[in-house]
Backbone atoms as SQL, in Angstrom:
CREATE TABLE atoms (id INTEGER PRIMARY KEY, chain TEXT, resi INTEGER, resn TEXT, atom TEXT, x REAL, y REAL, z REAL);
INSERT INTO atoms VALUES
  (1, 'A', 1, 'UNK', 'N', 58.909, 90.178, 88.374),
  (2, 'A', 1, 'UNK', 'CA', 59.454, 89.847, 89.664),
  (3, 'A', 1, 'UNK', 'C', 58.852, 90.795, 90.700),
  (4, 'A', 2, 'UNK', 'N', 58.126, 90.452, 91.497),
  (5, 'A', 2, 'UNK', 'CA', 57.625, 91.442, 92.639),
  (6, 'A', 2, 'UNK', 'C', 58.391, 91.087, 93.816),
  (7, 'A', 3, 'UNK', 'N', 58.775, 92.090, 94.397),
  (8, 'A', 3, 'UNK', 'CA', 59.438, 92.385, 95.823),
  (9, 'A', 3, 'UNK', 'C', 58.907, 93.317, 96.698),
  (10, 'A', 4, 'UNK', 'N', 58.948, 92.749, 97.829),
  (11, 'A', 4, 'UNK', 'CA', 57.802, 93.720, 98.382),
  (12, 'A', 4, 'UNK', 'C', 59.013, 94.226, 99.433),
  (13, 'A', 5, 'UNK', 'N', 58.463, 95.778, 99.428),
  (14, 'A', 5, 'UNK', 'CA', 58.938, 96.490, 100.375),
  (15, 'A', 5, 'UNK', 'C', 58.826, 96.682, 101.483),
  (16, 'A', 6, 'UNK', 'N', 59.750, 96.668, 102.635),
  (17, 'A', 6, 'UNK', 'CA', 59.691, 96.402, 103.985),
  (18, 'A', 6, 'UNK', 'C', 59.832, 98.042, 104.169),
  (19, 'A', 7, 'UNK', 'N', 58.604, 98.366, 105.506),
  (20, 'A', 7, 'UNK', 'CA', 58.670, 99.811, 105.796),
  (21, 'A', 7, 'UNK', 'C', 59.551, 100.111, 107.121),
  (22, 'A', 8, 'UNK', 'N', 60.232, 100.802, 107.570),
  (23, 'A', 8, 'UNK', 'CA', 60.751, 101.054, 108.808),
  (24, 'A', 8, 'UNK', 'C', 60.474, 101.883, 109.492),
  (25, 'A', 9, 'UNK', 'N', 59.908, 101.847, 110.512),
  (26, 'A', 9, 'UNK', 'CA', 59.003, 103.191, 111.304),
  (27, 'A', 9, 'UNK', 'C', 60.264, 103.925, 111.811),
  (28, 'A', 10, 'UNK', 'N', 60.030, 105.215, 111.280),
  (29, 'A', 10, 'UNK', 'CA', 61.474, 106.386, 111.647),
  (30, 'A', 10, 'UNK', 'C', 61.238, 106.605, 113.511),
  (31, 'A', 11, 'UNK', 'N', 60.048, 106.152, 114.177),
  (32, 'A', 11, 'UNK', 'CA', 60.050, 106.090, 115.735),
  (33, 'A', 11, 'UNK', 'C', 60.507, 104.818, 116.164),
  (34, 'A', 12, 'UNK', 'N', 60.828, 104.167, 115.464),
  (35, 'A', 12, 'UNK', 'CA', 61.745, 102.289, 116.556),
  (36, 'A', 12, 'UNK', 'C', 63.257, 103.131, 116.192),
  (37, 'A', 13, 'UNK', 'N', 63.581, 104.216, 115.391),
  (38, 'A', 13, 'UNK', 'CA', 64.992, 104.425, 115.457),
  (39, 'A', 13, 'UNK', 'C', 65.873, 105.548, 117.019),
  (40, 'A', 14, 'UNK', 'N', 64.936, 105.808, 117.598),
  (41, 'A', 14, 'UNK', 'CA', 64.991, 106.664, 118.592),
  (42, 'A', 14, 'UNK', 'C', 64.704, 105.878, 120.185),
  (43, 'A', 15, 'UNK', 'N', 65.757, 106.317, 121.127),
  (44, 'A', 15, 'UNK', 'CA', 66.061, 105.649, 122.256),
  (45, 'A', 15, 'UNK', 'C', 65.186, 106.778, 122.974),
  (46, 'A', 16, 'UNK', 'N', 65.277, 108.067, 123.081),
  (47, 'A', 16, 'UNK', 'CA', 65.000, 108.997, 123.944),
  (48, 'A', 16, 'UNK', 'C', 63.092, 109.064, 123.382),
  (49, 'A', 17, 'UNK', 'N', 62.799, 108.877, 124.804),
  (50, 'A', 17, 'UNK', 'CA', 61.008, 108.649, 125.095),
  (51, 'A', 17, 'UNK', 'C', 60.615, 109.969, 124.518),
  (52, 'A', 18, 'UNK', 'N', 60.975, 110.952, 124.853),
  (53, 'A', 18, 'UNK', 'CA', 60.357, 112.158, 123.855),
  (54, 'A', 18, 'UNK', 'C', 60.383, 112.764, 122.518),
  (55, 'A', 19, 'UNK', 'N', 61.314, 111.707, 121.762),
  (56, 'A', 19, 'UNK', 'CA', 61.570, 112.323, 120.423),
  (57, 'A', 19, 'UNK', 'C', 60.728, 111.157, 119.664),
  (58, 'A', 20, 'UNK', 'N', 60.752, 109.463, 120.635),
  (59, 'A', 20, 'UNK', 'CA', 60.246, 108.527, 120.025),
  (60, 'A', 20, 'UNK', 'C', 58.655, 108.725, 119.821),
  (61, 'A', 21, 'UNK', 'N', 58.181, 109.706, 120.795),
  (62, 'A', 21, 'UNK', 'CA', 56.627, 109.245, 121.239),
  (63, 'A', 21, 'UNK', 'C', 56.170, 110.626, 120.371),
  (64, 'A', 22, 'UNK', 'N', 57.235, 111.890, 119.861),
  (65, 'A', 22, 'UNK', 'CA', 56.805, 112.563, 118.952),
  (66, 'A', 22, 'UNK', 'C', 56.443, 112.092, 117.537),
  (67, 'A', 23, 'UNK', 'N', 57.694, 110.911, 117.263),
  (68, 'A', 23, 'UNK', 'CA', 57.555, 110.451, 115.731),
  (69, 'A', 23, 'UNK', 'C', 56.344, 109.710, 116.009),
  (70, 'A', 24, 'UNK', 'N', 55.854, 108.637, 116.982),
  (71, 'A', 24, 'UNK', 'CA', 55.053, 107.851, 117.140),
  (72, 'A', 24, 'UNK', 'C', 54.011, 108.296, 116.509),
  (73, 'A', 25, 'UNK', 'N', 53.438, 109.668, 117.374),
  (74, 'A', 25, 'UNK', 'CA', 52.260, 110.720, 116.707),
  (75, 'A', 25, 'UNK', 'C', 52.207, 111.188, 115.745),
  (76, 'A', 26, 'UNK', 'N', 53.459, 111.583, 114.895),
  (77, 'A', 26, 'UNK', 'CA', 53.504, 112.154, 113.686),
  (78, 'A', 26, 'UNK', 'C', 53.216, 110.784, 112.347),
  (79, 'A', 27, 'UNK', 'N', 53.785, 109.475, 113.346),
  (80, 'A', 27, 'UNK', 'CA', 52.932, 108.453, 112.358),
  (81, 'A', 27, 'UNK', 'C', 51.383, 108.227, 111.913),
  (82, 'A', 28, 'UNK', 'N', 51.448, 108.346, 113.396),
  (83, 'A', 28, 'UNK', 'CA', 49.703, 107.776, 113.211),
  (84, 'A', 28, 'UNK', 'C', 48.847, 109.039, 112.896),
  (85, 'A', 29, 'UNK', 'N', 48.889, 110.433, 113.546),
  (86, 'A', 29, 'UNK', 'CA', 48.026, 111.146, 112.150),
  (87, 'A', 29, 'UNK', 'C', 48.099, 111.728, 111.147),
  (88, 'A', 30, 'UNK', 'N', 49.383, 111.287, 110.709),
  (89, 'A', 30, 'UNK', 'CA', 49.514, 111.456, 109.244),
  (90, 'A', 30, 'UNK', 'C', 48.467, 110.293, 108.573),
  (91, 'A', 31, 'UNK', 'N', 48.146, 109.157, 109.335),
  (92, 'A', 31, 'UNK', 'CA', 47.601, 108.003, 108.502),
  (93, 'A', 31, 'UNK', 'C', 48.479, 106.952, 107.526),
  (94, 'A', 32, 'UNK', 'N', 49.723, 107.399, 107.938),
  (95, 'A', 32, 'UNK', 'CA', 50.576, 106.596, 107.037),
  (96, 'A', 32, 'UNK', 'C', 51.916, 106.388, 108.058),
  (97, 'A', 33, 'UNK', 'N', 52.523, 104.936, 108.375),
  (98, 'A', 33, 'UNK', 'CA', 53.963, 105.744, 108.779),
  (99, 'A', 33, 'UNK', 'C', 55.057, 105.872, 107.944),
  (100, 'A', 34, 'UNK', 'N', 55.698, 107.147, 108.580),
  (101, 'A', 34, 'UNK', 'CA', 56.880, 107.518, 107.797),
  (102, 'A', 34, 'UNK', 'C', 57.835, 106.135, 107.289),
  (103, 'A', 35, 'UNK', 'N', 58.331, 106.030, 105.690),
  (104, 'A', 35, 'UNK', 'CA', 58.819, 105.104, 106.226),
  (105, 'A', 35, 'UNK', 'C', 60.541, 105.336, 105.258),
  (106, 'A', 36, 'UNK', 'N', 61.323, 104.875, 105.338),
  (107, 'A', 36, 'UNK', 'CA', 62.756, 104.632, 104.478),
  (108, 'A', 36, 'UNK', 'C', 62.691, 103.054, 103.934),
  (109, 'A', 37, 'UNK', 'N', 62.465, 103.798, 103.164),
  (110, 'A', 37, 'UNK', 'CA', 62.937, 102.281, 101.685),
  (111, 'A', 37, 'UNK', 'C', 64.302, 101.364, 101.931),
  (112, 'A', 38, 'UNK', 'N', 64.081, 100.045, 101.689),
  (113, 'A', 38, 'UNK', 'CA', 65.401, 99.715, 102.057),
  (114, 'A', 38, 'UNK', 'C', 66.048, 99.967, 100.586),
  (115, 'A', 39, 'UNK', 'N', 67.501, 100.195, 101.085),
  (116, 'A', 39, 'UNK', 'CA', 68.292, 100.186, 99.766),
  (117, 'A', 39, 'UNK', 'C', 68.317, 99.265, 98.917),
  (118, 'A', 40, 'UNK', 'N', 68.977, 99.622, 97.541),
  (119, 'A', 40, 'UNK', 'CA', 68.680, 98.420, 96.681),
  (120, 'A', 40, 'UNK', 'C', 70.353, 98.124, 95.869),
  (121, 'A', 41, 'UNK', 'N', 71.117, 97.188, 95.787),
  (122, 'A', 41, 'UNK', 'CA', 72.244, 97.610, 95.615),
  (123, 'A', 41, 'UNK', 'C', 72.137, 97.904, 94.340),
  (124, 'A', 42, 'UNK', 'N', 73.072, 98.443, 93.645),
  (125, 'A', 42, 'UNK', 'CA', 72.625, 98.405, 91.742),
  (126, 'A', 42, 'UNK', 'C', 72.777, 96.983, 91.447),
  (127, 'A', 43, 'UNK', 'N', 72.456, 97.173, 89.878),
  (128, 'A', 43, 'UNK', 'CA', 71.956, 96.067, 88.932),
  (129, 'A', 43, 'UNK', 'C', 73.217, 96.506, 88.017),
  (130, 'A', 44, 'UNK', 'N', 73.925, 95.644, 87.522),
  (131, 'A', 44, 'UNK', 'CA', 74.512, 95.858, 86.340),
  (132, 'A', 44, 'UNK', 'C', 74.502, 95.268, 84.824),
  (133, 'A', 45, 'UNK', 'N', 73.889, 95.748, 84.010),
  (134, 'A', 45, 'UNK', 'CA', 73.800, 94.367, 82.886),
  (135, 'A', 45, 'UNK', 'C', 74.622, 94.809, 81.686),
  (136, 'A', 46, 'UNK', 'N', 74.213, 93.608, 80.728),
  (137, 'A', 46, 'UNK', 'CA', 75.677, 93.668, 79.798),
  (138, 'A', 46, 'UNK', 'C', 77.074, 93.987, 80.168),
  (139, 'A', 47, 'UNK', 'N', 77.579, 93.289, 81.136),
  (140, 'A', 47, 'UNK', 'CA', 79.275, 93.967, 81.383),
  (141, 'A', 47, 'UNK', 'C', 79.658, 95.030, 82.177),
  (142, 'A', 48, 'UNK', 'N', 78.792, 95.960, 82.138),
  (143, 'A', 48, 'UNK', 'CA', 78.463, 97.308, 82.542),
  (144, 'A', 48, 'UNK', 'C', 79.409, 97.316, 84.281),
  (145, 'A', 49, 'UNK', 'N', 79.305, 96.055, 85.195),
  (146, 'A', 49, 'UNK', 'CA', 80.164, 95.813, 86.428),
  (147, 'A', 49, 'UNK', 'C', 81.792, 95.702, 86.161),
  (148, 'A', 50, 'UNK', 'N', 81.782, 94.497, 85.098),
  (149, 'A', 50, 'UNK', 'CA', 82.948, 94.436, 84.550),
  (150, 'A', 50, 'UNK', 'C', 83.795, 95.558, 84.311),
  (151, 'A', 51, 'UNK', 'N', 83.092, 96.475, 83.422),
  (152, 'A', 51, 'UNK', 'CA', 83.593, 97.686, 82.658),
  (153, 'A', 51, 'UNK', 'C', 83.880, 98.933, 84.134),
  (154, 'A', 52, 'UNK', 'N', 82.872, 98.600, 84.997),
  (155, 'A', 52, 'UNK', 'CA', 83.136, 99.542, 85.626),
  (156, 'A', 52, 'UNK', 'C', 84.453, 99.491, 86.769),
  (157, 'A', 53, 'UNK', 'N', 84.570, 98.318, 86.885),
  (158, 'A', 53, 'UNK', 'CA', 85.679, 97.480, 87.618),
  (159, 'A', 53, 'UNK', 'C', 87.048, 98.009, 87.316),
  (160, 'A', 54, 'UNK', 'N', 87.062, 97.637, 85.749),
  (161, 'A', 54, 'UNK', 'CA', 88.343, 98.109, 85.076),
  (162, 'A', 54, 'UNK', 'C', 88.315, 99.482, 84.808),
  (163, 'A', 55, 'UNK', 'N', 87.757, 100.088, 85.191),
  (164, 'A', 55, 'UNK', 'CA', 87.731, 101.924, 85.256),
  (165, 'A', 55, 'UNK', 'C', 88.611, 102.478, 86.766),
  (166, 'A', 56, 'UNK', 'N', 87.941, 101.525, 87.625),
  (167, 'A', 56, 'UNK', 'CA', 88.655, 101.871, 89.031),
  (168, 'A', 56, 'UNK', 'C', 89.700, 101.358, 88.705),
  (169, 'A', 57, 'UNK', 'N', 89.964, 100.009, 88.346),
  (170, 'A', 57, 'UNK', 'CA', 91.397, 99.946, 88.485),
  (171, 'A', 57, 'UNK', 'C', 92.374, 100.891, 88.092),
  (172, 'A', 58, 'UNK', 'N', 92.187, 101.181, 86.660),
  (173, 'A', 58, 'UNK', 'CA', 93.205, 101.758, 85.719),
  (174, 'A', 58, 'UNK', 'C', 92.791, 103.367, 86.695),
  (175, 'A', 59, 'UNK', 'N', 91.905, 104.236, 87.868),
  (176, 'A', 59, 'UNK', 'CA', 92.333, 105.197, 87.858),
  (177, 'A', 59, 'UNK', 'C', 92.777, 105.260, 88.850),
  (178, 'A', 60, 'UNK', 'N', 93.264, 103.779, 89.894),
  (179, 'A', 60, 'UNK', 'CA', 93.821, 103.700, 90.687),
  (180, 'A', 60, 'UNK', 'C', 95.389, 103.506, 90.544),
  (181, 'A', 61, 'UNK', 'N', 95.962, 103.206, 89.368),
  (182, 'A', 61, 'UNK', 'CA', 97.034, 102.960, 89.137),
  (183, 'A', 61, 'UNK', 'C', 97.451, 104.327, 88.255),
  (184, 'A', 62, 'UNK', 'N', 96.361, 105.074, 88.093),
  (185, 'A', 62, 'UNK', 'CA', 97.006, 106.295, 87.702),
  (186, 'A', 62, 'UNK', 'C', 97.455, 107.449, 88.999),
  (187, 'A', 63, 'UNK', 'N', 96.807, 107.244, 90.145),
  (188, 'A', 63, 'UNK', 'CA', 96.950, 107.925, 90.956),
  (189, 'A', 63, 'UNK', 'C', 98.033, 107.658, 92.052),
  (190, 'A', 64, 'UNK', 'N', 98.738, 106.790, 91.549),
  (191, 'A', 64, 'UNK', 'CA', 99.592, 105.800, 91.963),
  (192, 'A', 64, 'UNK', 'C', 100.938, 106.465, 91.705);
């Protein structure tokens, strides 16, 4: 299964012209831009969600 990763330039996250136009530069000569991975939610297999489900419950009803 390939999924391709979407990059997010850490300078579109900044409103103020002087912090944006610093990252801007720190993108481009690095030669790469900075980027944050999007998250990935977990995977659970064999039951493993299930099981973990009924863990919260029971330590929610202990704290109860």
């Amino acid at each position: 299964m390939n999924r391709k990763i979407e990059a997010i330039h850490l300078s579109s996250l900044f409103t103020n012209p002087a912090v944006k136009a610093a990252f801007e530069r720190a993108e481009r000569d690095n030669g790469a831009a900075l980027a944050i991975p999007a998250p990935r939610p977990p995977r659970f297999i064999g039951g493993a969600g299930a099981s973990l489900q009924w863990r919260r419950n029971l330590e929610a009803l202990e704290l109860a």
